[in-house]
Coordinates of C-alpha atoms and ligand atoms in Angstrom, one line a residue:
M1 CA 18.9 -33.0 19.8
N2 CA 21.4 -31.1 17.2
S3 CA 22.9 -27.3 17.9
I4 CA 20.6 -25.3 15.9
E5 CA 17.4 -26.4 18.3
Q6 CA 19.2 -26.2 21.1
T7 CA 19.7 -22.0 20.0
N8 CA 16.3 -20.7 21.1
S9 CA 14.2 -17.7 18.5
K10 CA 16.2 -14.4 19.9
S11 CA 19.9 -15.8 19.3
I12 CA 18.2 -17.0 15.7
L13 CA 16.3 -13.5 15.6
K14 CA 20.1 -11.3 16.1
S15 CA 22.8 -14.5 13.9
I16 CA 20.1 -14.5 10.8
F17 CA 18.5 -12.0 10.7
G18 CA 20.1 -9.7 12.3
Y19 CA 17.4 -7.6 14.2
D20 CA 17.8 -6.8 18.0
S21 CA 14.3 -7.3 19.4
F22 CA 10.9 -9.5 18.3
R23 CA 8.0 -7.2 17.4
P24 CA 4.5 -6.6 18.7
N25 CA 3.3 -10.2 18.6
Q26 CA 6.5 -12.3 16.9
E27 CA 7.4 -14.4 20.3
E28 CA 4.2 -15.2 21.4
V29 CA 3.2 -16.2 17.8
I30 CA 6.9 -18.2 17.5
D31 CA 6.3 -19.8 20.8
A32 CA 3.3 -20.8 20.4
I33 CA 4.3 -22.7 17.3
L34 CA 6.8 -24.3 19.1
S35 CA 4.7 -25.3 21.7
G36 CA 3.3 -27.5 19.0
K37 CA -0.2 -25.2 19.2
D38 CA -2.4 -24.5 16.3
V39 CA -2.3 -20.3 15.7
F40 CA -3.9 -17.8 14.0
T41 CA -2.3 -14.5 12.9
S42 CA -3.5 -11.1 11.8
M43 CA -1.2 -8.9 11.4
P44 CA -0.8 -5.9 9.3
T45 CA 1.6 -5.7 6.1
G46 CA 5.0 -5.0 6.9
G47 CA 4.4 -6.5 10.7
G48 CA 6.7 -9.4 10.1
K49 CA 4.4 -12.2 9.9
S50 CA 6.9 -14.5 7.5
L51 CA 9.6 -14.4 10.3
C52 CA 6.9 -15.5 13.1
Y53 CA 7.2 -18.5 10.7
Q54 CA 10.9 -19.1 9.3
I55 CA 11.8 -19.1 12.6
P56 CA 10.1 -22.1 14.1
G57 CA 11.0 -23.1 10.8
I58 CA 14.5 -23.5 11.3
I59 CA 14.6 -24.8 15.0
F60 CA 12.3 -27.9 13.9
E61 CA 14.6 -30.6 13.0
G62 CA 12.5 -31.5 9.6
L63 CA 10.6 -29.9 6.8
T64 CA 8.7 -26.7 6.9
V65 CA 6.0 -26.8 4.4
V66 CA 5.0 -23.0 4.1
I67 CA 2.1 -22.4 1.1
S68 CA 2.3 -19.1 -0.4
P69 CA -0.7 -18.2 -3.3
L70 CA 1.6 -16.3 -5.4
I71 CA 4.1 -17.5 -7.9
A72 CA 6.0 -14.2 -8.9
L73 CA 6.5 -13.6 -5.2
M74 CA 7.5 -17.4 -4.4
K75 CA 11.2 -16.9 -5.3
D76 CA 11.9 -13.4 -3.6
Q77 CA 10.8 -14.8 -0.1
V78 CA 13.1 -18.3 -1.3
D79 CA 16.1 -15.4 -2.5
E80 CA 15.6 -13.6 0.4
A81 CA 16.3 -16.6 2.9
I82 CA 18.9 -18.1 1.5
E83 CA 20.4 -14.9 1.3
K84 CA 20.3 -14.9 5.4
G85 CA 21.6 -19.0 5.1
I86 CA 18.7 -20.5 5.6
S87 CA 17.8 -23.6 3.6
A88 CA 14.1 -22.4 1.5
T89 CA 13.6 -24.2 -2.0
F90 CA 10.1 -23.6 -3.7
L91 CA 7.4 -25.7 -6.1
N92 CA 5.2 -24.3 -8.3
S93 CA 4.1 -24.5 -11.8
S94 CA 6.9 -22.7 -13.0
L95 CA 10.2 -25.0 -12.4
S96 CA 10.8 -27.1 -15.4
R97 CA 11.0 -31.0 -15.0
K98 CA 14.8 -31.3 -14.0
E99 CA 14.7 -28.5 -11.3
T100 CA 12.1 -30.4 -9.8
V101 CA 13.4 -33.3 -9.8
E102 CA 16.6 -31.5 -8.3
I103 CA 14.4 -30.3 -5.4
Y104 CA 12.9 -33.6 -4.4
S105 CA 16.1 -35.2 -4.1
R106 CA 17.2 -32.4 -1.6
L107 CA 14.1 -33.7 -0.4
Y108 CA 14.7 -37.2 -0.1
R109 CA 18.1 -36.6 1.9
G110 CA 16.7 -34.1 4.2
E111 CA 18.6 -30.9 2.8
V112 CA 16.2 -28.7 2.8
K113 CA 14.6 -26.5 6.3
I114 CA 11.9 -24.5 4.3
L115 CA 9.6 -25.6 1.5
Y116 CA 7.3 -23.0 -0.1
I117 CA 4.6 -24.4 -2.1
S118 CA 1.8 -22.8 -4.2
P119 CA -1.9 -23.9 -3.5
E120 CA -2.3 -25.5 -7.4
R121 CA 0.7 -27.6 -7.1
L122 CA -0.6 -29.0 -3.3
A123 CA -4.4 -29.5 -5.0
I124 CA -2.8 -32.1 -7.5
D125 CA -3.9 -35.3 -7.1
G126 CA -1.7 -37.6 -4.4
Y127 CA 0.6 -34.3 -3.6
I128 CA -1.0 -34.2 0.3
E129 CA 0.5 -37.7 0.7
K130 CA 3.4 -37.8 -1.2
L131 CA 4.3 -34.6 1.5
H132 CA 4.2 -37.5 4.3
D133 CA 7.8 -39.6 2.7
F134 CA 9.1 -35.7 4.1
K135 CA 9.6 -35.0 8.0
V136 CA 7.0 -33.0 7.6
K137 CA 7.1 -30.7 11.3
F138 CA 4.5 -27.6 10.9
F139 CA 2.7 -26.0 8.4
A140 CA 2.4 -22.3 8.1
I141 CA -0.3 -20.7 5.5
D142 CA 0.6 -17.5 4.3
E143 CA -2.2 -15.0 3.2
A144 CA -5.0 -17.3 5.0
H145 CA -7.2 -14.9 3.7
C146 CA -7.3 -16.4 0.4
L147 CA -10.0 -19.4 1.6
S148 CA -12.8 -17.3 3.0
E149 CA -15.2 -15.9 0.5
W150 CA -15.3 -13.0 2.7
G151 CA -11.8 -12.3 2.1
H152 CA -11.1 -10.0 -0.8
D153 CA -9.1 -12.3 -3.2
F154 CA -11.3 -15.8 -2.6
R155 CA -9.1 -18.3 -4.5
P156 CA -11.3 -21.6 -4.9
D157 CA -7.2 -23.8 -5.0
Y158 CA -6.8 -22.9 -1.4
L159 CA -9.7 -24.7 -0.3
F160 CA -7.8 -27.8 -0.5
L161 CA -6.0 -27.1 1.8
A162 CA -8.9 -28.3 4.0
Q163 CA -7.3 -31.6 4.0
L164 CA -4.3 -31.2 5.8
R165 CA -5.5 -31.6 8.9
N166 CA -6.9 -35.4 8.0
N167 CA -3.5 -36.3 6.1
F168 CA -1.7 -34.7 9.2
P169 CA -3.4 -35.1 12.8
S170 CA -1.3 -33.8 15.2
V171 CA 1.4 -31.5 13.0
P172 CA 0.8 -27.5 13.8
I173 CA -0.6 -25.6 11.2
A174 CA -0.1 -22.0 11.5
A175 CA -2.9 -19.5 9.5
F176 CA -1.4 -15.9 8.8
T177 CA -3.4 -13.1 7.3
A178 CA -3.2 -9.1 7.1
T179 CA -7.0 -9.2 6.7
A180 CA -8.5 -8.2 9.9
T181 CA -12.6 -8.7 9.9
K182 CA -13.6 -11.6 12.6
Q183 CA -15.9 -13.3 9.5
V184 CA -12.1 -13.9 7.8
Q185 CA -10.8 -15.2 10.9
K186 CA -13.5 -17.5 11.4
D187 CA -14.1 -19.2 7.9
I188 CA -10.1 -19.2 8.1
I189 CA -10.3 -21.8 11.1
R190 CA -13.7 -23.5 10.3
I191 CA -12.1 -24.6 7.0
L192 CA -8.2 -25.6 8.1
S193 CA -9.7 -27.5 11.3
L194 CA -7.7 -26.0 13.7
E195 CA -7.9 -27.2 17.1
N196 CA -8.3 -24.4 20.3
P197 CA -5.4 -22.5 18.3
F198 CA -3.8 -19.6 19.8
I199 CA -5.0 -16.8 18.0
V200 CA -2.9 -13.3 17.8
R201 CA -5.1 -10.1 16.6
A202 CA -1.9 -7.3 16.7
S203 CA -2.6 -3.9 16.2
F204 CA -3.0 -2.6 12.3
N205 CA -2.3 0.6 13.2
R206 CA 1.1 1.8 10.3
K207 CA 2.3 4.3 12.7
E208 CA 4.9 4.6 10.0
L209 CA 2.4 6.3 7.7
Y210 CA 1.7 9.6 6.5
Y211 CA -2.2 9.8 5.3
K212 CA -2.7 13.0 3.9
I213 CA -6.0 13.7 1.5
E214 CA -6.3 16.7 -1.5
N215 CA -8.6 17.9 -3.1
K216 CA -8.4 16.6 -6.6
N217 CA -7.9 19.8 -9.6
D218 CA -5.6 18.7 -11.5
P219 CA -4.4 15.2 -10.4
L220 CA -1.3 15.0 -13.4
S221 CA 0.0 17.6 -11.9
Q222 CA -0.5 17.0 -7.8
I223 CA 0.5 13.3 -8.4
Y224 CA 4.1 14.9 -10.6
S225 CA 4.4 17.3 -8.3
F226 CA 4.6 14.9 -5.5
I227 CA 6.5 12.0 -7.1
N228 CA 9.1 15.3 -8.0
K229 CA 9.6 16.3 -3.8
R230 CA 10.4 12.8 -3.3
K231 CA 12.9 12.1 -6.2
G232 CA 14.8 8.7 -6.4
E233 CA 12.3 6.3 -4.0
S234 CA 10.1 4.6 -5.4
G235 CA 6.1 4.9 -5.6
V236 CA 3.1 3.5 -6.7
V237 CA 0.3 5.4 -7.8
Y238 CA -2.9 3.6 -8.1
R239 CA -5.3 4.5 -10.4
T240 CA -9.3 3.6 -11.7
S241 CA -8.9 3.0 -15.4
R242 CA -6.4 1.3 -17.3
K243 CA -7.0 4.3 -19.6
E244 CA -5.5 6.4 -16.5
V245 CA -3.5 4.1 -15.7
E246 CA -1.5 4.3 -18.6
R247 CA -2.1 8.6 -19.4
T248 CA -0.1 9.1 -15.8
A249 CA 2.3 6.9 -16.8
E250 CA 3.6 8.8 -20.4
Y251 CA 2.5 12.1 -18.5
L252 CA 4.7 11.4 -16.2
R253 CA 7.9 9.9 -18.3
Q254 CA 7.3 13.4 -20.2
M255 CA 8.7 15.5 -17.0
G256 CA 11.1 13.4 -16.7
V257 CA 9.9 10.9 -13.5
R258 CA 10.9 6.5 -14.5
A259 CA 7.8 5.2 -14.6
I260 CA 5.9 2.8 -16.0
H261 CA 2.7 1.0 -16.3
Y262 CA 0.3 -1.9 -14.9
H263 CA -2.8 -3.3 -15.3
A264 CA -4.9 -6.5 -16.2
G265 CA -4.9 -5.4 -20.0
L266 CA -1.3 -6.3 -20.7
S267 CA -0.3 -9.7 -21.2
K268 CA 1.5 -11.8 -18.8
I269 CA 4.7 -11.6 -19.5
E270 CA 4.4 -7.8 -19.5
R271 CA 2.6 -7.6 -16.8
A272 CA 6.2 -9.7 -15.0
K273 CA 8.5 -7.4 -16.7
N274 CA 7.2 -4.3 -15.8
Q275 CA 6.8 -5.8 -12.0
E276 CA 10.4 -6.9 -12.2
L277 CA 11.0 -3.4 -13.6
F278 CA 10.0 -1.5 -10.7
N279 CA 11.6 -4.9 -7.5
I280 CA 14.6 -3.6 -8.8
D281 CA 14.9 -0.2 -9.1
E282 CA 15.1 0.1 -12.7
V283 CA 12.0 2.3 -12.6
N284 CA 10.9 5.0 -9.8
V285 CA 6.9 5.3 -10.0
I286 CA 4.2 2.0 -11.5
V287 CA 1.3 3.4 -12.0
A288 CA -1.3 0.7 -11.9
T289 CA -4.9 -0.6 -11.3
I290 CA -5.8 -2.1 -7.9
A291 CA -4.8 -6.2 -9.8
F292 CA -0.9 -4.2 -9.0
G293 CA -0.2 -5.1 -5.8
M294 CA -0.8 -7.7 -3.9
G295 CA 1.5 -9.2 -1.6
I296 CA 4.1 -7.4 -3.1
N297 CA 7.7 -8.2 -1.4
K298 CA 9.3 -4.7 -1.9
S299 CA 9.9 -3.3 1.0
N300 CA 11.1 0.3 0.2
I301 CA 7.8 1.5 -1.3
R302 CA 8.7 5.3 0.7
Y303 CA 4.7 6.0 -1.4
V304 CA 1.4 5.3 -2.5
I305 CA -0.5 7.9 -4.1
H306 CA -4.4 7.4 -5.0
G307 CA -5.5 9.4 -8.4
D308 CA -8.8 7.9 -7.7
L309 CA -11.2 7.9 -5.1
P310 CA -10.7 3.9 -4.1
K311 CA -14.3 1.8 -3.6
S312 CA -13.6 1.3 0.5
I313 CA -11.7 2.4 3.3
E314 CA -9.8 -2.0 3.5
G315 CA -8.4 -1.3 -0.7
Y316 CA -7.5 1.8 1.0
Y317 CA -5.7 0.4 3.7
Q318 CA -4.7 -2.7 1.9
E319 CA -3.6 -0.7 -1.1
T320 CA -0.9 2.5 0.8
G321 CA -0.1 -0.1 3.5
R322 CA 2.1 -1.4 0.8
A323 CA 4.7 1.3 1.7
G324 CA 6.3 1.2 4.1
R325 CA 7.0 -2.0 5.1
D326 CA 11.1 -2.0 6.7
G327 CA 9.3 0.1 8.8
L328 CA 10.2 3.6 7.4
D329 CA 8.5 6.5 7.4
S330 CA 6.3 6.5 4.3
S331 CA 3.6 8.7 2.9
C332 CA 0.4 7.6 1.3
L333 CA -0.7 10.5 -1.1
L334 CA -5.5 10.2 -2.0
L335 CA -7.0 13.1 -4.3
F336 CA -9.9 13.3 -3.9
S337 CA -13.0 14.7 -5.6
S338 CA -17.1 15.0 -5.8
G339 CA -16.7 13.7 -9.9
D340 CA -15.3 10.1 -8.2
I341 CA -17.9 9.9 -6.3
M342 CA -20.5 10.7 -9.2
K343 CA -18.3 7.7 -11.6
Q344 CA -18.5 5.4 -8.4
N345 CA -22.2 5.8 -8.5
Y346 CA -22.9 5.3 -11.9
F347 CA -20.7 2.0 -11.8
I348 CA -22.5 0.8 -8.0
N349 CA -26.2 1.4 -10.6
Q350 CA -24.9 -1.4 -13.2
I351 CA -25.2 -3.8 -9.7
E352 CA -27.2 -5.8 -10.4
N353 CA -27.4 -8.0 -7.3
P354 CA -29.3 -5.9 -4.4
K355 CA -27.0 -7.1 -1.3
E356 CA -24.1 -6.6 -3.6
K357 CA -25.4 -3.6 -4.6
E358 CA -25.5 -2.3 -1.1
R359 CA -22.4 -3.5 -0.3
S360 CA -20.6 -1.5 -2.4
K361 CA -23.2 1.7 -1.9
E362 CA -22.2 2.1 2.3
N363 CA -18.4 0.6 0.6
L364 CA -18.6 4.2 -1.1
N365 CA -20.1 6.0 1.5
R366 CA -17.5 5.6 4.2
I367 CA -14.6 6.4 2.2
I368 CA -16.4 9.8 1.6
R369 CA -16.5 10.1 5.0
F370 CA -13.1 9.6 5.7
A371 CA -12.5 11.6 3.3
T372 CA -14.4 14.4 4.3
V373 CA -14.6 14.7 7.8
N374 CA -12.0 16.7 9.6
V375 CA -11.5 13.2 12.2
C376 CA -7.4 12.1 12.2
R377 CA -7.5 9.8 9.4
R378 CA -5.6 7.2 11.4
K379 CA -9.0 7.3 14.0
Q380 CA -10.9 6.8 11.1
I381 CA -8.9 3.3 9.5
L382 CA -8.3 2.0 13.2
E383 CA -12.3 2.3 13.5
Y384 CA -13.3 0.5 10.7
F385 CA -11.4 -2.4 11.4
N386 CA -13.2 -2.2 15.3
E387 CA -9.9 -0.9 17.5
E388 CA -10.1 1.9 18.8
F389 CA -7.8 4.7 19.0
H390 CA -7.3 7.8 20.7
G391 CA -6.3 9.9 18.0
N392 CA -3.9 12.6 17.3
C393 CA -2.2 10.5 16.1
G394 CA 0.5 13.2 14.7
N395 CA 1.2 11.8 11.2
C396 CA -1.9 12.2 9.7
D397 CA -3.3 15.7 7.6
V398 CA -5.5 16.2 10.4
C399 CA -3.3 16.1 12.8
N400 CA -0.9 18.1 11.5
D401 CA -3.4 21.0 11.0
D402 CA -2.1 20.6 7.2
T403 CA -7.1 20.8 7.1
K404 CA -6.1 24.2 9.2
K405 CA -9.3 25.9 8.4
V406 CA -9.2 29.3 5.4
D407 CA -12.4 31.3 5.7
A408 CA -13.8 31.8 2.6
L409 CA -17.5 32.3 2.5
I410 CA -16.9 35.5 0.0
D411 CA -15.6 33.3 -2.5
A412 CA -18.5 30.8 -1.9
Q413 CA -20.8 33.5 -2.1
K414 CA -19.8 34.4 -5.9
V415 CA -20.3 31.1 -6.8
L416 CA -23.7 30.8 -5.0
S417 CA -24.5 33.9 -6.6
A418 CA -23.4 32.7 -9.7
I419 CA -25.5 29.2 -10.3
A420 CA -28.7 31.6 -8.7
R421 CA -28.2 33.9 -11.0
T422 CA -28.3 31.0 -14.1
N423 CA -31.3 29.4 -11.7
Q424 CA -29.3 26.6 -10.8
S425 CA -29.8 24.9 -14.9
F426 CA -25.5 24.9 -15.3
G427 CA -22.6 22.1 -14.7
I428 CA -19.5 22.7 -12.8
N429 CA -17.8 24.0 -16.2
Y430 CA -20.2 27.3 -16.7
I431 CA -20.5 28.2 -13.5
I432 CA -16.5 28.6 -13.5
D433 CA -16.5 30.6 -16.4
V434 CA -19.3 33.0 -15.4
V435 CA -17.3 33.7 -12.2
W436 CA -14.2 33.9 -13.6
G437 CA -15.4 36.0 -16.8
A438 CA -15.1 34.0 -19.9
N439 CA -15.4 35.7 -22.8
T440 CA -16.9 32.4 -24.8
E441 CA -19.7 31.8 -27.7
K442 CA -22.6 30.3 -25.1
I443 CA -22.2 33.1 -22.5
R444 CA -22.6 35.5 -24.6
Q445 CA -25.6 33.4 -26.5
R446 CA -27.4 33.4 -23.2
N447 CA -26.4 37.1 -21.4
H448 CA -24.8 35.7 -19.2
D449 CA -21.8 37.5 -19.5
K450 CA -23.8 40.9 -18.7
L451 CA -25.0 39.6 -15.4
K452 CA -23.4 40.9 -12.1
T453 CA -21.1 38.1 -11.5
F454 CA -19.5 37.3 -14.2
G455 CA -15.8 37.6 -14.6
I456 CA -16.1 38.8 -10.4
G457 CA -13.5 36.6 -9.6
K458 CA -11.5 37.2 -12.4
D459 CA -9.1 38.0 -9.3
K460 CA -8.3 34.0 -8.7
D461 CA -7.3 31.5 -11.6
K462 CA -9.9 28.8 -12.4
K463 CA -8.2 26.2 -10.3
W464 CA -8.9 27.8 -7.8
W465 CA -12.7 28.4 -8.7
R466 CA -12.8 24.6 -9.3
A467 CA -11.8 23.7 -6.0
I468 CA -13.9 26.2 -4.2
I469 CA -17.0 24.6 -5.8
N470 CA -15.8 21.0 -4.8
E471 CA -15.8 22.7 -1.4
L472 CA -19.4 23.3 -1.8
I473 CA -20.1 19.8 -2.8
S474 CA -18.7 17.7 -0.4
Q475 CA -19.2 20.0 2.3
E476 CA -23.1 19.6 0.5
F477 CA -24.1 23.4 0.3
I478 CA -24.7 22.8 -3.5
Y479 CA -24.7 19.0 -5.5
Q480 CA -24.9 18.0 -8.6
D481 CA -28.3 16.9 -10.0
T482 CA -27.7 13.5 -11.5
E483 CA -31.3 13.4 -13.2
R484 CA -30.6 16.9 -14.7
F485 CA -26.8 16.6 -16.8
N486 CA -25.1 17.3 -14.0
V487 CA -26.5 20.5 -13.5
L488 CA -25.4 22.4 -10.2
R489 CA -27.9 22.7 -7.5
M490 CA -28.3 24.8 -4.5
S491 CA -29.6 22.6 -0.8
E492 CA -31.5 24.6 1.6
E493 CA -28.3 25.3 3.3
G494 CA -26.4 26.2 0.8
K495 CA -29.3 29.5 1.0
N496 CA -27.8 30.0 4.1
V497 CA -23.9 30.3 3.1
L498 CA -25.4 32.6 0.5
F499 CA -27.5 34.9 2.4
G500 CA -24.4 35.3 5.0
K501 CA -26.3 33.0 7.7
Q502 CA -24.0 30.3 7.8
N503 CA -19.8 30.0 7.5
F504 CA -18.2 28.8 5.2
F505 CA -13.9 27.7 5.7
I506 CA -11.6 25.3 3.5
S507 CA -8.5 23.3 4.1
K508 CA -5.5 25.5 5.1
Q509 CA -4.4 23.2 1.9
T510 CA -6.8 24.1 -0.1
A511 CA -6.2 27.1 -0.3
L512 CA -3.1 27.4 -0.7
S513 CA -3.0 24.8 -3.2
D514 CA -1.5 27.4 -6.5
K515 CA 0.9 28.3 -4.5
K516 CA 4.2 26.4 -3.9
S517 CA 5.0 26.0 0.0
T518 CA 8.0 24.1 0.3
A519 CA 8.2 24.6 4.5
K520 CA 4.9 22.4 4.6
V521 CA 6.4 19.6 2.1
K522 CA 9.6 19.6 4.0
A523 CA 6.6 18.8 7.0
D524 CA 5.1 16.5 5.9
H525 CA 7.9 14.3 3.9
K526 CA 10.0 13.8 6.9
S527 CA 13.9 13.4 6.4
L528 CA 14.0 9.6 6.4
V529 CA 18.3 9.2 5.3
V530 CA 20.8 11.0 8.5
N531 CA 23.7 11.2 5.2
E532 CA 22.7 11.4 2.0
D533 CA 25.0 11.3 0.2
L534 CA 26.4 8.3 2.4
F535 CA 23.5 6.8 1.4
I536 CA 23.4 7.4 -2.2
E537 CA 26.9 5.6 -2.4
L538 CA 25.5 2.6 -0.5
K539 CA 22.9 2.2 -2.9
E540 CA 24.8 1.8 -6.0
V541 CA 26.8 -0.5 -4.0
R542 CA 23.5 -2.5 -3.4
T543 CA 22.5 -2.2 -6.7
K544 CA 25.5 -3.3 -8.4
L545 CA 25.0 -6.4 -5.6
A546 CA 22.2 -7.1 -7.2
H547 CA 22.6 -6.7 -9.9
D548 CA 25.8 -9.6 -9.8
K549 CA 23.2 -12.2 -7.9
N550 CA 20.1 -11.5 -9.8
V551 CA 17.5 -10.4 -7.0
P552 CA 16.2 -7.0 -6.0
P553 CA 18.1 -4.7 -4.2
Y554 CA 15.7 -4.9 -0.9
I555 CA 17.0 -8.9 -0.7
I556 CA 20.6 -7.7 -0.4
F557 CA 19.4 -5.1 2.3
S558 CA 16.7 -3.2 2.8
D559 CA 16.4 0.9 2.3
K560 CA 16.4 1.0 6.3
S561 CA 20.0 -0.8 7.3
L562 CA 21.2 1.5 4.4
V563 CA 20.4 4.1 6.0
E564 CA 21.5 2.7 9.8
M565 CA 25.1 2.5 8.3
T566 CA 24.6 5.8 7.1
A567 CA 24.1 6.7 10.7
I568 CA 26.3 4.2 12.7
Q569 CA 29.1 4.2 10.1
P570 CA 30.4 0.9 11.1
K571 CA 34.4 0.6 11.3
N572 CA 35.2 -3.4 11.9
D573 CA 32.8 -6.6 11.2
E574 CA 31.7 -6.3 15.5
E575 CA 29.8 -2.8 14.7
F576 CA 28.7 -3.6 11.2
L577 CA 26.4 -6.8 13.2
T578 CA 24.9 -3.8 15.3
V579 CA 22.9 -2.7 12.3
S580 CA 19.7 -3.6 12.1
G581 CA 19.2 -6.9 9.0
V582 CA 22.6 -7.5 8.9
G583 CA 23.1 -10.9 10.4
E584 CA 26.3 -13.3 10.3
K585 CA 25.9 -14.8 6.4
K586 CA 24.8 -10.8 5.5
L587 CA 28.6 -10.1 7.4
E588 CA 30.0 -12.1 5.6
A589 CA 28.7 -12.1 2.4
Y590 CA 29.0 -8.4 2.2
G591 CA 30.9 -7.2 4.8
S592 CA 33.5 -6.1 2.5
Y593 CA 31.8 -4.0 0.1
F594 CA 29.8 -1.4 2.1
L595 CA 33.0 -1.4 4.9
P596 CA 35.1 0.2 3.0
T597 CA 32.9 1.9 1.0
I598 CA 32.1 3.6 4.1
Q599 CA 35.7 4.5 5.7
K600 CA 36.6 5.7 2.7
F601 CA 33.6 8.0 2.6
L602 CA 34.6 9.3 5.7
Q603 CA 38.1 9.5 4.7
K604 CA 37.0 11.4 2.0
N605 CA 34.7 14.0 4.1
A606 CA 37.5 14.3 7.0
D607 CA 39.7 16.9 4.9
Ligands
LIG701 P1 4.7 -9.0 6.4 O1 5.0 -10.7 5.8 O2 4.0 -9.2 7.6 O3 4.4 -8.0 5.2 P2 7.8 -9.7 6.6 O4 7.0 -10.4 7.2 O5 7.4 -9.7 5.5 O6 6.0 -8.8 6.4 O7 8.0 -8.1 7.3 C1 8.4 -6.6 7.1 C2 9.7 -6.3 7.0 O8 9.7 -6.1 8.9 C3 10.8 -7.2 6.6 O9 12.2 -6.5 6.2 C4 11.5 -8.0 7.6 O10 12.8 -8.2 7.9 C5 11.5 -6.9 9.1 N1 11.1 -7.1 10.0 C6 10.0 -8.3 10.8 N2 10.7 -8.5 11.5 C7 11.6 -7.2 12.6 C8 11.8 -7.0 13.6 N3 11.6 -8.3 14.8 N4 12.8 -6.1 13.8 C9 13.0 -5.4 12.8 N5 12.6 -5.8 11.3 C10 12.2 -7.0 11.0
LIG702 ZN1 -3.6 11.7 12.6

């Protein structure tokens, strides 16, 4: 036994990763792998899956093979491991012949502990057999849901992994995924022929994420206003269409935000370039379709905005899950409008396969419910994954009272009256014009400027009236008649509101939507940084080092490590090692950059 085998996983956690304790389930998974068992693990994004296979990889005497689907990500993962002093490398189609030969000779010399391979590489004829040349001790399958047709990202190349078991009957296999469904779990275990596997299903609760839903009335300025309160932080804005993606990025740039766009219409090179700019903090915001993000390694994404309604809760969860992977508080904003429901319904109606159509409808209904009922958002998400949760999470708009209700009966009656007096024959914009008293040709032609309701809502702006109409639609007091040019019609319940037999409340947040409420902003954007000025200086040191080494900044240190440095303010190596994410290798490599910066800062601020 060499010395590394004698060290246990706990001390590796500290000396190599720089962490004091395991996250939930990590230790159990590592122990099971070390004892030679097959393992199935479902753990949310940011739960710390990589450490679960890297620590056994370090301990096993021989080679650990990690199968990972994304070539773009692989280099990042390997760079990150190397930074910690782990002997890791990768094989995929991005390498030149010469580089590949070089890696093989390192493998033959037994110099590599952890080898990352793409599934398509493994599927090449004779490749699996070739692995017999090396002392393979363990296979880890990352993003294992790619095996399952039920998963959201099926990849045919993954099916080839079914051959691992036959070829290596006695080598343990561990599968990892952030997908929670039981169907996917069953598929993975069956296809990989896992034998009596140790199964771990972690909680999917992402405590560090704050969920908030706003009515969408002016998306571009709502998105900008949210971002503007988070200057210098990294965030993702999801939009449904490529056109909206480009328009939103352009708008943000005009407003002075360093934003870039990303969608499947860009060339592969452009996409890689834009993702890289985001990765290295050259731009703060990436506006994207859902083509962006699967497996993104960047740990310091501080917020995710959905400018349009996502297709399902699963999608929403995976997309928002990209924020806060370092465990620091992060925010998720969803802009909700009834118009989006209609758009999605339109697309769903084009689907030919009846089963798929049904599923899409069901998904849509659930996300609508999620966004409109007054129930803890976290509770609803977890229940979607069949996980019980008490609610009252204290970290969503519902639980934080952002959705406190305000009586808006009178204004609702003004709108309903306008709808009734115009014979339920007009759409949203026209009704707003009537209530607001717009002097348009169309209104004059129809004599609607003579109505009692004309201009009755002049005292408030159009945005307000749009918000009231959106609320009336989402509470089903009115609906848009899709058969007849989307004219607004009143439901039976809506008539009760009109005649004062039924209450009408809107959220406090809608009521405040056009007043600037800074207090509210502070409440939902918890202060992340102990010393903002020092944090900025440490970030500069990090950026420079990252630039010199040609790796993304978060690979040098996570935001969390920098935040801790501002709080602990370490004075020597020993204290520096107490910072989360500082292991021996990083102390050696970077202590001499960060420690003096902290000291200088403290001296400067002492007098
Ligand atoms: P996943 O692959 O599950 O999405 P990662 O393995 O990338 O998550 O881990 C997310 C982040 O959490 C990484 O920055 C990782 O270093 C950190 N992390 C993992 N385990 C721990 C731990 N026990 N203590 C503190 N941080 C951890
Ligand atoms: Zn809640």
